[in-house]
Amino acid sequence: MYILYSIPSTVSCLCRSVPSLIHISLCTYSLSPYTCVYKAVVLEFPLTTAMAAAARFLLRGAVSKASIANVNVGAQSSFGITLLSLSPKCSSKTKTQRRNAAHFTYHPDPVPTEYGPTTKMNLFQSVTSALDNTLASDPTAVIFGEDVAFGGVFRCTVGLRDKYGKDRVFNTPLCEQGIVGFGIGAAVAGATAIAEIQFADYIYPAFDQIVNEAAKYRYRSGNLFDCGNLTIRAPWGCVGHGSLYHSQSPEAFFAHCPGIKVVIPRGPVQCKGLLLSCIADQNPCIFFEPKILYRAAVEQVPTEAYTIPLSQAEVIQEGSDVTLVAWGTQIHVLMEVANMAQEKLGVSCELIDLQTILPWDTETVCKSVAKTGRLLISHEAPITGGFAAEISSTVQEECFLNLEAPIARVCGYDTPFPHIFEPFYIPDKWKCFDAIKKLISY
């Protein structure tokens, strides 16, 4: 029996709502970056009329082009072996849910030559590779979080429990505060603790543990104790259909907190190198992974362990007229914008991937702005209080006499992240291109 879900998180939502109703196990393949096929394993047990109604209600919203069949409703009836089945007209091989095109075109990095042999990986596979390297080289390393034992909803830990054992890769309760609290304790005791928050949107219950405990542990003990071996991973950013609770970019909340590092990669090569740097760093790190890139981003990634320095921005493209700064998925939006500006306006753009949000590389950004005289910063998070404001303030202080135009910010709106209006919310290439035209004509 197979069920076609439009978003992987439907599985966890279903299981949280009716944990004794049905057990869902994830298959090893997906139809697209956003649509996965899950296999339903049905358990025999009495089903009341109310429970059957609840099942219909939950599954009606969760299942795409699927029908509920063979549900015998009665005071003490039971499920048959087949609870859910695809409609005869629905084929997982020929039909998928129709979606709008992505708001960006992925631009892979050149094949790295300095780290040894490479293999083709998408972004989630590069995460798996980094975790595999860590578990193999560090006997104290442990990975834990919701559903990580079977691979996680995005498959980032697939196969690691079987390879390294259930004592090193294990599930936790659905409690983000407990996940991070456990990670702090494990790190203080000497383990290399790698915690996964299933979605960055759900990191807020752990906010107190991160900000008041992990970030301050070393300071309050006068460096007698620390939890620097803690790394917190979380899928981050918009995905095309995530709506309020699966699309957020909360990096600015943590950028206000001394004692931790916040890192966001733009692709598989950077993802593996930066994640291994976070794991090796002697400070607690939050590593946000752009989930829309998990399968969309494919590059040749070194198979062996390597690191990319933290707090060091990368100049991806040199230019002379405008400096563009972003991180994560938005880098690929600005790559296209830089090409448009060159072709349509004759404007040369210098593109910088910040990579580390805290502490960020002020020197590289200010050096670029001193050369170009113009700056555009773009991110998906709401504009008010977003990290673009911090960059803008610092550049204004350091480069005031070099500026030829007011600094521009192209960001999300000050609203909750919408569902059907996501294409209007995100800072797409057209908004960024308009901002460049205003910078140049100022």
JSON list of N, CA and C in Angstrom, two decimals, residues 143-183:
[
{"chain": "A", "resi": 143, "resn": "ILE", "atom": "N", "xyz": [24.36, 11.14, 17.22]},
{"chain": "A", "resi": 143, "resn": "ILE", "atom": "CA", "xyz": [23.37, 11.89, 16.45]},
{"chain": "A", "resi": 143, "resn": "ILE", "atom": "C", "xyz": [21.99, 11.54, 16.99]},
{"chain": "A", "resi": 144, "resn": "PHE", "atom": "N", "xyz": [21.18, 12.55, 17.25]},
{"chain": "A", "resi": 144, "resn": "PHE", "atom": "CA", "xyz": [19.87, 12.28, 17.85]},
{"chain": "A", "resi": 144, "resn": "PHE", "atom": "C", "xyz": [18.88, 13.36, 17.43]},
{"chain": "A", "resi": 145, "resn": "GLY", "atom": "N", "xyz": [17.62, 13.00, 17.44]},
{"chain": "A", "resi": 145, "resn": "GLY", "atom": "CA", "xyz": [16.55, 13.91, 17.05]},
{"chain": "A", "resi": 145, "resn": "GLY", "atom": "C", "xyz": [15.32, 13.12, 16.68]},
{"chain": "A", "resi": 146, "resn": "GLU", "atom": "N", "xyz": [14.30, 13.81, 16.22]},
{"chain": "A", "resi": 146, "resn": "GLU", "atom": "CA", "xyz": [13.05, 13.15, 15.87]},
{"chain": "A", "resi": 146, "resn": "GLU", "atom": "C", "xyz": [13.21, 12.38, 14.57]},
{"chain": "A", "resi": 147, "resn": "ASP", "atom": "N", "xyz": [13.04, 11.07, 14.64]},
{"chain": "A", "resi": 147, "resn": "ASP", "atom": "CA", "xyz": [13.02, 10.20, 13.46]},
{"chain": "A", "resi": 147, "resn": "ASP", "atom": "C", "xyz": [14.38, 10.03, 12.78]},
{"chain": "A", "resi": 148, "resn": "VAL", "atom": "N", "xyz": [15.48, 10.44, 13.40]},
{"chain": "A", "resi": 148, "resn": "VAL", "atom": "CA", "xyz": [16.78, 10.31, 12.73]},
{"chain": "A", "resi": 148, "resn": "VAL", "atom": "C", "xyz": [17.21, 8.84, 12.62]},
{"chain": "A", "resi": 149, "resn": "ALA", "atom": "N", "xyz": [16.68, 7.97, 13.47]},
{"chain": "A", "resi": 149, "resn": "ALA", "atom": "CA", "xyz": [17.11, 6.58, 13.44]},
{"chain": "A", "resi": 149, "resn": "ALA", "atom": "C", "xyz": [16.78, 5.90, 12.12]},
{"chain": "A", "resi": 150, "resn": "PHE", "atom": "N", "xyz": [15.65, 6.26, 11.51]},
{"chain": "A", "resi": 150, "resn": "PHE", "atom": "CA", "xyz": [15.31, 5.64, 10.23]},
{"chain": "A", "resi": 150, "resn": "PHE", "atom": "C", "xyz": [15.69, 6.53, 9.05]},
{"chain": "A", "resi": 151, "resn": "GLY", "atom": "N", "xyz": [16.36, 7.64, 9.30]},
{"chain": "A", "resi": 151, "resn": "GLY", "atom": "CA", "xyz": [16.85, 8.48, 8.22]},
{"chain": "A", "resi": 151, "resn": "GLY", "atom": "C", "xyz": [16.31, 9.89, 8.23]},
{"chain": "A", "resi": 152, "resn": "GLY", "atom": "N", "xyz": [15.26, 10.15, 9.01]},
{"chain": "A", "resi": 152, "resn": "GLY", "atom": "CA", "xyz": [14.69, 11.49, 9.06]},
{"chain": "A", "resi": 152, "resn": "GLY", "atom": "C", "xyz": [13.78, 11.78, 7.89]},
{"chain": "A", "resi": 153, "resn": "VAL", "atom": "N", "xyz": [12.95, 12.80, 8.02]},
{"chain": "A", "resi": 153, "resn": "VAL", "atom": "CA", "xyz": [11.99, 13.10, 6.97]},
{"chain": "A", "resi": 153, "resn": "VAL", "atom": "C", "xyz": [12.67, 13.53, 5.67]},
{"chain": "A", "resi": 154, "resn": "PHE", "atom": "N", "xyz": [13.88, 14.05, 5.76]},
{"chain": "A", "resi": 154, "resn": "PHE", "atom": "CA", "xyz": [14.61, 14.45, 4.55]},
{"chain": "A", "resi": 154, "resn": "PHE", "atom": "C", "xyz": [15.75, 13.49, 4.21]},
{"chain": "A", "resi": 155, "resn": "ARG", "atom": "N", "xyz": [15.84, 12.35, 4.93]},
{"chain": "A", "resi": 155, "resn": "ARG", "atom": "CA", "xyz": [16.78, 11.27, 4.62]},
{"chain": "A", "resi": 155, "resn": "ARG", "atom": "C", "xyz": [18.22, 11.63, 4.90]},
{"chain": "A", "resi": 156, "resn": "CYS", "atom": "N", "xyz": [18.48, 12.64, 5.72]},
{"chain": "A", "resi": 156, "resn": "CYS", "atom": "CA", "xyz": [19.85, 13.09, 5.96]},
{"chain": "A", "resi": 156, "resn": "CYS", "atom": "C", "xyz": [20.67, 12.11, 6.80]},
{"chain": "A", "resi": 157, "resn": "THR", "atom": "N", "xyz": [20.01, 11.25, 7.56]},
{"chain": "A", "resi": 157, "resn": "THR", "atom": "CA", "xyz": [20.74, 10.30, 8.40]},
{"chain": "A", "resi": 157, "resn": "THR", "atom": "C", "xyz": [20.48, 8.86, 7.98]},
{"chain": "A", "resi": 158, "resn": "VAL", "atom": "N", "xyz": [20.04, 8.67, 6.75]},
{"chain": "A", "resi": 158, "resn": "VAL", "atom": "CA", "xyz": [19.70, 7.32, 6.29]},
{"chain": "A", "resi": 158, "resn": "VAL", "atom": "C", "xyz": [20.91, 6.40, 6.32]},
{"chain": "A", "resi": 159, "resn": "GLY", "atom": "N", "xyz": [20.72, 5.21, 6.89]},
{"chain": "A", "resi": 159, "resn": "GLY", "atom": "CA", "xyz": [21.75, 4.19, 6.93]},
{"chain": "A", "resi": 159, "resn": "GLY", "atom": "C", "xyz": [22.75, 4.31, 8.07]},
{"chain": "A", "resi": 160, "resn": "LEU", "atom": "N", "xyz": [22.74, 5.43, 8.80]},
{"chain": "A", "resi": 160, "resn": "LEU", "atom": "CA", "xyz": [23.77, 5.63, 9.83]},
{"chain": "A", "resi": 160, "resn": "LEU", "atom": "C", "xyz": [23.53, 4.79, 11.07]},
{"chain": "A", "resi": 161, "resn": "ARG", "atom": "N", "xyz": [22.27, 4.58, 11.44]},
{"chain": "A", "resi": 161, "resn": "ARG", "atom": "CA", "xyz": [22.01, 3.72, 12.60]},
{"chain": "A", "resi": 161, "resn": "ARG", "atom": "C", "xyz": [22.44, 2.30, 12.32]},
{"chain": "A", "resi": 162, "resn": "ASP", "atom": "N", "xyz": [22.15, 1.80, 11.13]},
{"chain": "A", "resi": 162, "resn": "ASP", "atom": "CA", "xyz": [22.54, 0.43, 10.79]},
{"chain": "A", "resi": 162, "resn": "ASP", "atom": "C", "xyz": [24.06, 0.29, 10.77]},
{"chain": "A", "resi": 163, "resn": "LYS", "atom": "N", "xyz": [24.76, 1.35, 10.38]},
{"chain": "A", "resi": 163, "resn": "LYS", "atom": "CA", "xyz": [26.22, 1.27, 10.26]},
{"chain": "A", "resi": 163, "resn": "LYS", "atom": "C", "xyz": [26.91, 1.46, 11.60]},
{"chain": "A", "resi": 164, "resn": "TYR", "atom": "N", "xyz": [26.37, 2.33, 12.45]},
{"chain": "A", "resi": 164, "resn": "TYR", "atom": "CA", "xyz": [27.08, 2.68, 13.69]},
{"chain": "A", "resi": 164, "resn": "TYR", "atom": "C", "xyz": [26.35, 2.27, 14.97]},
{"chain": "A", "resi": 165, "resn": "GLY", "atom": "N", "xyz": [25.15, 1.76, 14.84]},
{"chain": "A", "resi": 165, "resn": "GLY", "atom": "CA", "xyz": [24.46, 1.24, 16.01]},
{"chain": "A", "resi": 165, "resn": "GLY", "atom": "C", "xyz": [23.47, 2.19, 16.63]},
{"chain": "A", "resi": 166, "resn": "LYS", "atom": "N", "xyz": [22.51, 1.62, 17.33]},
{"chain": "A", "resi": 166, "resn": "LYS", "atom": "CA", "xyz": [21.42, 2.40, 17.91]},
{"chain": "A", "resi": 166, "resn": "LYS", "atom": "C", "xyz": [21.85, 3.24, 19.10]},
{"chain": "A", "resi": 167, "resn": "ASP", "atom": "N", "xyz": [23.04, 3.00, 19.65]},
{"chain": "A", "resi": 167, "resn": "ASP", "atom": "CA", "xyz": [23.52, 3.82, 20.76]},
{"chain": "A", "resi": 167, "resn": "ASP", "atom": "C", "xyz": [24.16, 5.12, 20.29]},
{"chain": "A", "resi": 168, "resn": "ARG", "atom": "N", "xyz": [24.43, 5.22, 18.99]},
{"chain": "A", "resi": 168, "resn": "ARG", "atom": "CA", "xyz": [25.09, 6.42, 18.47]},
{"chain": "A", "resi": 168, "resn": "ARG", "atom": "C", "xyz": [24.18, 7.23, 17.54]},
{"chain": "A", "resi": 169, "resn": "VAL", "atom": "N", "xyz": [23.15, 6.60, 17.00]},
{"chain": "A", "resi": 169, "resn": "VAL", "atom": "CA", "xyz": [22.17, 7.29, 16.17]},
{"chain": "A", "resi": 169, "resn": "VAL", "atom": "C", "xyz": [20.79, 6.86, 16.65]},
{"chain": "A", "resi": 170, "resn": "PHE", "atom": "N", "xyz": [20.07, 7.76, 17.30]},
{"chain": "A", "resi": 170, "resn": "PHE", "atom": "CA", "xyz": [18.84, 7.33, 17.96]},
{"chain": "A", "resi": 170, "resn": "PHE", "atom": "C", "xyz": [17.78, 8.43, 17.96]},
{"chain": "A", "resi": 171, "resn": "ASN", "atom": "N", "xyz": [16.54, 7.99, 18.06]},
{"chain": "A", "resi": 171, "resn": "ASN", "atom": "CA", "xyz": [15.41, 8.91, 18.09]},
{"chain": "A", "resi": 171, "resn": "ASN", "atom": "C", "xyz": [15.23, 9.52, 19.47]},
{"chain": "A", "resi": 172, "resn": "THR", "atom": "N", "xyz": [14.55, 10.65, 19.49]},
{"chain": "A", "resi": 172, "resn": "THR", "atom": "CA", "xyz": [14.19, 11.33, 20.73]},
{"chain": "A", "resi": 172, "resn": "THR", "atom": "C", "xyz": [12.69, 11.56, 20.75]},
{"chain": "A", "resi": 173, "resn": "PRO", "atom": "N", "xyz": [12.12, 11.89, 21.90]},
{"chain": "A", "resi": 173, "resn": "PRO", "atom": "CA", "xyz": [10.71, 12.32, 21.93]},
{"chain": "A", "resi": 173, "resn": "PRO", "atom": "C", "xyz": [10.52, 13.61, 21.13]},
{"chain": "A", "resi": 174, "resn": "LEU", "atom": "N", "xyz": [9.25, 13.92, 20.84]},
{"chain": "A", "resi": 174, "resn": "LEU", "atom": "CA", "xyz": [8.93, 15.15, 20.11]},
{"chain": "A", "resi": 174, "resn": "LEU", "atom": "C", "xyz": [9.00, 16.33, 21.07]},
{"chain": "A", "resi": 175, "resn": "CYS", "atom": "N", "xyz": [10.20, 16.71, 21.42]},
{"chain": "A", "resi": 175, "resn": "CYS", "atom": "CA", "xyz": [10.41, 17.76, 22.41]},
{"chain": "A", "resi": 175, "resn": "CYS", "atom": "C", "xyz": [11.72, 18.47, 22.10]},
{"chain": "A", "resi": 176, "resn": "GLU", "atom": "N", "xyz": [11.63, 19.60, 21.39]},
{"chain": "A", "resi": 176, "resn": "GLU", "atom": "CA", "xyz": [12.84, 20.29, 20.97]},
{"chain": "A", "resi": 176, "resn": "GLU", "atom": "C", "xyz": [13.65, 20.82, 22.16]},
{"chain": "A", "resi": 177, "resn": "GLN", "atom": "N", "xyz": [12.97, 21.25, 23.19]},
{"chain": "A", "resi": 177, "resn": "GLN", "atom": "CA", "xyz": [13.69, 21.71, 24.38]},
{"chain": "A", "resi": 177, "resn": "GLN", "atom": "C", "xyz": [14.50, 20.57, 24.98]},
{"chain": "A", "resi": 178, "resn": "GLY", "atom": "N", "xyz": [13.91, 19.38, 25.01]},
{"chain": "A", "resi": 178, "resn": "GLY", "atom": "CA", "xyz": [14.62, 18.22, 25.53]},
{"chain": "A", "resi": 178, "resn": "GLY", "atom": "C", "xyz": [15.76, 17.79, 24.65]},
{"chain": "A", "resi": 179, "resn": "ILE", "atom": "N", "xyz": [15.59, 17.89, 23.32]},
{"chain": "A", "resi": 179, "resn": "ILE", "atom": "CA", "xyz": [16.65, 17.50, 22.39]},
{"chain": "A", "resi": 179, "resn": "ILE", "atom": "C", "xyz": [17.90, 18.36, 22.62]},
{"chain": "A", "resi": 180, "resn": "VAL", "atom": "N", "xyz": [17.72, 19.67, 22.69]},
{"chain": "A", "resi": 180, "resn": "VAL", "atom": "CA", "xyz": [18.87, 20.56, 22.88]},
{"chain": "A", "resi": 180, "resn": "VAL", "atom": "C", "xyz": [19.42, 20.44, 24.29]},
{"chain": "A", "resi": 181, "resn": "GLY", "atom": "N", "xyz": [18.52, 20.31, 25.28]},
{"chain": "A", "resi": 181, "resn": "GLY", "atom": "CA", "xyz": [18.99, 20.13, 26.65]},
{"chain": "A", "resi": 181, "resn": "GLY", "atom": "C", "xyz": [19.84, 18.88, 26.80]},
{"chain": "A", "resi": 182, "resn": "PHE", "atom": "N", "xyz": [19.39, 17.79, 26.17]},
{"chain": "A", "resi": 182, "resn": "PHE", "atom": "CA", "xyz": [20.19, 16.55, 26.18]},
{"chain": "A", "resi": 182, "resn": "PHE", "atom": "C", "xyz": [21.52, 16.77, 25.48]},
{"chain": "A", "resi": 183, "resn": "GLY", "atom": "N", "xyz": [21.50, 17.51, 24.37]},
{"chain": "A", "resi": 183, "resn": "GLY", "atom": "CA", "xyz": [22.73, 17.77, 23.63]},
{"chain": "A", "resi": 183, "resn": "GLY", "atom": "C", "xyz": [23.73, 18.57, 24.45]}
]
